[in-house]
Short mmCIF file of C-alpha atoms in Angstrom, two decimals:
data_model
loop_
_atom_site.label_atom_id
_atom_site.label_comp_id
_atom_site.label_asym_id
_atom_site.label_seq_id
_atom_site.Cartn_x
_atom_site.Cartn_y
_atom_site.Cartn_z
CA UNK A 589 0.00 0.00 0.00
CA UNK A 590 1.27 3.39 -0.89
CA UNK A 591 1.70 6.34 1.44
CA UNK A 592 -1.31 8.11 -0.13
CA UNK A 593 -3.59 5.22 0.67
CA UNK A 594 -2.33 5.20 4.26
CA UNK A 595 -3.11 8.90 4.69
CA UNK A 596 -6.66 8.58 3.38
CA UNK A 597 -7.31 5.58 5.58
CA UNK A 598 -6.09 7.41 8.69
CA UNK A 599 -8.22 10.44 7.89
CA UNK A 600 -11.33 8.35 7.38
CA UNK A 601 -10.78 6.59 10.67
CA UNK A 602 -10.45 9.84 12.65
CA UNK A 603 -13.60 11.27 10.97
CA UNK A 604 -15.59 8.21 11.96
CA UNK A 605 -14.42 8.44 15.60
CA UNK A 606 -15.27 12.16 15.72
CA UNK A 607 -18.77 11.50 14.39
CA UNK A 608 -19.39 8.85 17.01
CA UNK A 609 -18.12 11.19 19.77
CA UNK A 610 -20.36 14.03 18.56
CA UNK A 611 -23.48 11.87 18.93
CA UNK A 612 -22.52 10.58 22.37
CA UNK A 613 -24.78 11.38 25.32
CA UNK A 614 -24.07 13.53 28.37
CA UNK A 615 -20.62 12.93 29.79
CA UNK A 616 -19.62 11.29 26.53
CA UNK A 617 -21.79 8.30 27.41
CA UNK A 618 -23.99 6.80 24.75
CA UNK A 619 -27.53 6.38 26.04
CA UNK A 620 -29.11 2.98 26.12
CA UNK A 621 -30.15 1.68 22.73
CA UNK A 622 -27.02 3.05 21.10
CA UNK A 623 -28.77 5.97 19.39
CA UNK A 624 -26.04 8.42 20.36
CA UNK A 625 -28.58 11.23 21.39
CA UNK A 626 -29.74 12.11 24.97
CA UNK A 627 -33.59 12.45 24.98
CA UNK A 628 -33.45 15.13 27.73
CA UNK A 629 -30.98 17.26 25.78
CA UNK A 630 -33.14 16.88 22.70
CA UNK A 631 -36.17 18.05 24.65
CA UNK A 632 -34.30 21.07 26.05
CA UNK A 633 -32.79 22.16 22.76
CA UNK A 634 -35.85 21.26 20.72
CA UNK A 635 -33.83 19.13 18.29
CA UNK A 636 -35.58 16.09 16.76
CA UNK A 637 -34.40 12.62 17.59
CA UNK A 638 -32.26 10.96 14.99
CA UNK A 639 -33.87 8.22 12.88
CA UNK A 640 -32.19 5.52 14.91
CA UNK A 641 -33.61 6.82 18.22
CA UNK A 642 -37.13 7.08 16.84
CA UNK A 643 -37.07 3.37 16.23
CA UNK A 644 -36.28 2.73 19.94
CA UNK A 645 -39.47 2.59 22.07
CA UNK A 646 -37.59 3.26 25.31
CA UNK A 647 -35.87 6.31 23.85
CA UNK A 648 -39.18 7.64 22.53
CA UNK A 649 -40.86 7.24 25.94
CA UNK A 650 -37.97 8.96 27.69
CA UNK A 651 -38.07 11.79 25.17
CA UNK A 652 -41.80 12.35 25.60
CA UNK A 653 -41.41 12.51 29.39
CA UNK A 654 -38.52 14.95 29.06
CA UNK A 655 -40.54 17.17 26.68
CA UNK A 656 -43.44 17.27 29.22
CA UNK A 657 -41.13 18.16 32.11
CA UNK A 658 -39.40 20.89 30.13
CA UNK A 659 -42.77 22.39 29.06
CA UNK A 660 -43.95 22.48 32.70
CA UNK A 661 -40.69 24.05 33.84
CA UNK A 662 -40.94 26.74 31.16
CA UNK A 663 -44.52 27.52 32.20
CA UNK A 664 -43.52 27.98 35.84
CA UNK A 665 -40.54 30.13 34.92
CA UNK A 666 -42.84 32.32 32.81
CA UNK A 667 -45.18 32.86 35.75
CA UNK A 668 -42.27 33.86 38.00
CA UNK A 669 -40.83 36.20 35.40
CA UNK A 670 -44.18 37.91 34.86
CA UNK A 671 -44.67 38.42 38.61
CA UNK A 672 -41.21 39.95 38.96
CA UNK A 673 -41.62 42.26 35.99
CA UNK A 674 -45.03 43.72 36.98
CA UNK A 675 -44.91 47.10 38.85
CA UNK A 676 -46.67 47.29 42.24
CA UNK A 677 -50.32 48.24 42.06
CA UNK A 678 -50.91 52.00 42.43
CA UNK A 679 -52.43 53.10 45.71
CA UNK A 680 -51.81 49.85 47.46
CA UNK A 681 -49.48 50.12 50.39
CA UNK A 682 -48.32 47.22 52.46
CA UNK A 683 -50.44 46.71 55.50
CA UNK A 684 -48.76 48.25 58.53
CA UNK A 685 -47.55 45.88 61.13
CA UNK A 686 -49.54 46.59 64.30
CA UNK A 687 -47.35 47.68 67.17
CA UNK A 688 -47.52 45.54 70.26
CA UNK A 689 -50.10 46.86 72.68
CA UNK A 690 -48.64 48.48 75.76
CA UNK A 691 -50.09 47.51 79.05
CA UNK A 692 -49.93 50.30 81.59
CA UNK A 693 -51.65 50.44 84.91
CA UNK A 694 -53.23 53.80 85.52
CA UNK A 695 -53.88 55.10 88.96
CA UNK A 696 -57.57 55.76 89.60
CA UNK A 697 -58.39 59.39 88.91
CA UNK A 698 -60.01 61.25 91.76
CA UNK A 699 -63.64 62.12 91.25
CA UNK A 700 -64.15 65.73 90.30
CA UNK A 701 -66.78 67.77 92.00
CA UNK A 702 -69.19 69.21 89.44
CA UNK A 703 -68.50 72.85 88.75
CA UNK A 704 -72.15 73.72 89.28
CA UNK A 705 -72.07 72.23 92.78
CA UNK A 706 -68.95 74.19 93.70
CA UNK A 707 -70.34 77.47 92.38
CA UNK A 708 -73.69 76.84 94.02
CA UNK A 709 -72.10 76.17 97.40
CA UNK A 710 -70.00 79.31 97.11
CA UNK A 711 -73.03 81.41 96.17
CA UNK A 712 -75.05 80.11 99.12
CA UNK A 713 -72.19 80.83 101.51
CA UNK A 714 -71.78 84.37 100.20
CA UNK A 715 -75.51 85.05 100.38
CA UNK A 716 -75.68 83.77 103.95
CA UNK A 717 -72.74 85.94 104.96
CA UNK A 718 -74.30 89.07 103.45
CA UNK A 719 -77.74 88.39 104.93
CA UNK A 720 -76.40 87.58 108.38
CA UNK A 721 -74.02 90.53 108.78
CA UNK A 722 -73.10 91.56 112.26
CA UNK A 723 -76.24 90.24 113.92
CA UNK A 724 -75.47 86.59 113.11
CA UNK A 725 -71.90 86.52 114.43
CA UNK A 726 -71.11 84.60 117.60
CA UNK A 727 -69.88 86.68 120.49
CA UNK A 728 -66.14 86.83 120.96
CA UNK A 729 -65.17 85.83 117.40
CA UNK A 730 -61.39 85.51 117.21
CA UNK A 731 -60.49 87.31 113.98
CA UNK A 732 -59.18 84.97 111.28
CA UNK A 733 -60.10 81.68 112.92
CA UNK A 734 -63.71 82.63 113.73
CA UNK A 735 -63.60 80.55 116.92
CA UNK A 736 -65.40 81.82 120.04
CA UNK A 737 -63.01 83.32 122.57
CA UNK A 738 -65.41 84.85 125.13
CA UNK A 739 -64.80 84.47 128.82
CA UNK A 740 -67.13 82.71 131.22
CA UNK A 741 -69.94 84.63 132.92
CA UNK A 742 -67.93 84.81 136.14
CA UNK A 743 -64.92 86.35 134.37
CA UNK A 744 -66.79 88.62 131.97
CA UNK A 745 -69.69 89.59 134.21
CA UNK A 746 -73.29 89.50 133.07
CA UNK A 747 -72.33 89.10 129.40
CA UNK A 748 -75.01 89.26 126.69
CA UNK A 749 -74.91 87.66 123.31
CA UNK A 750 -75.10 89.80 120.19
CA UNK A 751 -78.82 90.38 119.53
CA UNK A 752 -80.17 88.92 116.33
CA UNK A 753 -81.30 92.30 114.99
CA UNK A 754 -78.49 92.94 112.48
CA UNK A 755 -76.45 96.12 112.52
CA UNK A 756 -79.25 98.28 114.02
CA UNK A 757 -79.57 95.86 116.93
CA UNK A 758 -75.84 95.96 117.59
CA UNK A 759 -75.80 99.74 117.58
CA UNK A 760 -78.70 99.83 120.00
CA UNK A 761 -77.53 97.14 122.42
CA UNK A 762 -73.72 97.34 122.28
CA UNK A 763 -71.74 99.43 124.73
CA UNK A 764 -69.04 100.09 122.15
CA UNK A 765 -68.83 99.62 118.39
CA UNK A 766 -65.62 101.15 117.09
CA UNK A 767 -62.75 100.84 114.65
CA UNK A 768 -59.19 101.37 115.76
CA UNK A 769 -55.53 100.43 115.59
CA UNK A 770 -54.07 97.97 118.08
CA UNK A 771 -51.35 99.60 120.16
CA UNK A 772 -50.60 96.81 122.66
CA UNK A 773 -51.36 93.14 123.34
CA UNK A 774 -50.41 92.27 126.91
CA UNK A 775 -51.00 89.11 128.85
CA UNK A 776 -53.02 89.44 132.04
CA UNK A 777 -50.83 88.07 134.85
CA UNK A 778 -51.95 84.73 136.27
CA UNK A 779 -54.42 84.02 133.42
CA UNK A 780 -54.43 82.92 129.82
CA UNK A 781 -56.20 86.09 128.72
CA UNK A 782 -54.73 89.06 126.89
CA UNK A 783 -55.54 92.75 127.30
CA UNK A 784 -55.76 94.49 123.92
CA UNK A 785 -55.51 98.28 123.74
CA UNK A 786 -56.39 100.27 120.64
CA UNK A 787 -56.53 103.85 119.45
CA UNK A 788 -60.07 104.50 118.24
CA UNK A 789 -60.22 105.94 114.74
CA UNK A 790 -64.01 105.77 114.29
CA UNK A 791 -66.70 105.22 116.87
CA UNK A 792 -70.16 104.07 115.82
CA UNK A 793 -71.52 103.73 119.36
CA UNK A 794 -71.22 106.00 121.10
CA UNK A 795 -70.76 108.50 118.31
CA UNK A 796 -68.50 110.66 120.50
CA UNK A 797 -66.65 107.91 122.37
CA UNK A 798 -63.19 107.97 123.85
CA UNK A 799 -60.05 107.97 121.74
CA UNK A 800 -58.81 104.79 123.43
CA UNK A 801 -60.51 101.50 124.19
CA UNK A 802 -59.52 98.12 125.63
CA UNK A 803 -60.87 94.59 125.79
CA UNK A 804 -59.67 91.13 126.78
CA UNK A 805 -59.38 87.87 124.88
CA UNK A 806 -58.86 84.34 126.11
CA UNK A 807 -55.94 82.39 124.70
CA UNK A 808 -53.20 83.68 122.44
CA UNK A 809 -54.66 85.40 119.37
CA UNK A 810 -53.44 83.82 116.13
CA UNK A 811 -52.68 87.09 114.32
CA UNK A 812 -53.66 89.98 116.57
CA UNK A 813 -50.64 92.21 117.23
CA UNK A 814 -49.75 95.86 117.50
CA UNK A 815 -50.52 97.81 114.35
CA UNK A 816 -53.51 95.67 113.27
CA UNK A 817 -56.71 97.44 112.24
CA UNK A 818 -59.77 96.05 114.05
CA UNK A 819 -63.51 96.56 114.39
CA UNK A 820 -64.73 95.59 117.85
CA UNK A 821 -68.26 95.17 119.21
CA UNK A 822 -68.40 95.28 123.02
CA UNK A 823 -71.43 94.14 125.03
CA UNK A 824 -73.11 96.27 127.71
CA UNK A 825 -71.40 94.22 130.38
CA UNK A 826 -68.02 92.54 130.47
CA UNK A 827 -64.68 93.06 128.75
CA UNK A 828 -64.82 90.29 126.14
CA UNK A 829 -66.09 91.49 122.72
CA UNK A 830 -69.21 90.12 121.11
CA UNK A 831 -67.51 90.33 117.71
CA UNK A 832 -64.04 91.18 116.46
CA UNK A 833 -62.96 91.79 112.86
CA UNK A 834 -59.28 92.07 111.95
CA UNK A 835 -57.93 93.60 108.76
CA UNK A 836 -59.55 95.69 106.04
CA UNK A 837 -60.87 92.65 104.21
CA UNK A 838 -63.05 91.71 107.19
CA UNK A 839 -63.86 95.24 108.30
CA UNK A 840 -65.00 96.72 104.96
CA UNK A 841 -68.36 94.91 104.57
CA UNK A 842 -69.25 95.49 108.23
CA UNK A 843 -68.34 99.16 107.95
CA UNK A 844 -70.73 99.53 105.02
CA UNK A 845 -73.54 97.83 106.96
CA UNK A 846 -72.96 99.97 110.03
CA UNK A 847 -72.82 103.18 108.03
CA UNK A 848 -76.21 102.47 106.47
CA UNK A 849 -77.87 101.22 109.67
CA UNK A 850 -80.22 103.25 111.84
CA UNK A 851 -81.33 102.16 115.32
CA UNK A 852 -84.92 100.87 115.19
CA UNK A 853 -87.68 102.77 116.96
CA UNK A 854 -88.68 101.66 119.47
CA UNK A 855 -85.29 100.10 120.23
CA UNK A 856 -84.87 96.32 120.49
CA UNK A 857 -84.98 94.59 123.82
CA UNK A 858 -81.47 94.37 125.28
CA UNK A 859 -80.47 92.42 128.36
#
C-alpha cells in the first residue's frame, strides 16, 4: 500500500471516531439503545431525535417525558418572570404591622366635683354671709379663725350675746362699736387672757366715744398684734367682745352695713 492510501485511511478513521463522539450522550456516554442522542438534551434544545432513536421505544418514551417536564418548567418560569416584571399596584401600600399593645396600669383618677355644685355652694355661703351681717356673728369671734373666745360669765360679768337684729340691733344694744388700731397686746398676769388696747379711729356707738378702748381675749390670738386694724363690738357688760374683725378685708363689709344702719324705733330689747 502506498503512502497516499495510508493517509486517506487514517483520515477516514479519525472522521468516523469524531462523528461517534459528537453523537454521544451527556458525559460522553452513549444512552441505552445506542442511538447516540440524549432524549433530555433533545427536549431542552428542541432538536428532533435521529432516525435511529425514533425506532427505539424506550428512547421515545424517555423523550416524551422529558418534553413534558421541560414544558412544565418553562410555564412555571414564565409565571415567576411575569410576577417579577409587573410594577406594584398603584395606591396599594403594604399593611402596617400593628405595634404591640402596651399595658400600663393607671392610677384611679379622683372624682371631680361638678363645677355647678362648687359654684352653688360658694353662692349660698356668700348670700348667707351678706344676709347675716353683724347680727349673726357669735360673740367673741377671734379674727381669722372665727372661733369663740369669750370668757365665762364669772370672768366677763353678766355678758349678753349679740342680739339677732343685724347692725341696728348691735348699735342699739352694744356698749361700744368702734374701729381702731391695736397699740398693745399684753398678757393678764396669772391668766391665759390678753388685754388688747387700741386707738379708736371711728366710733359708731357711742358716736362721740373715747379715743382709746380696751378689751380682753382668752388664749393667744393667732394674728392679733400691735398695728392691726380692728372693728370691735363690746357688750353692755363685760370686757370680752361680742364680735371682732381684723384687717380691712373683714372690716369693709361690716363698715358699710354699720354706716347704712339706723337704730330701730322703738329700740330692740337688750339684756
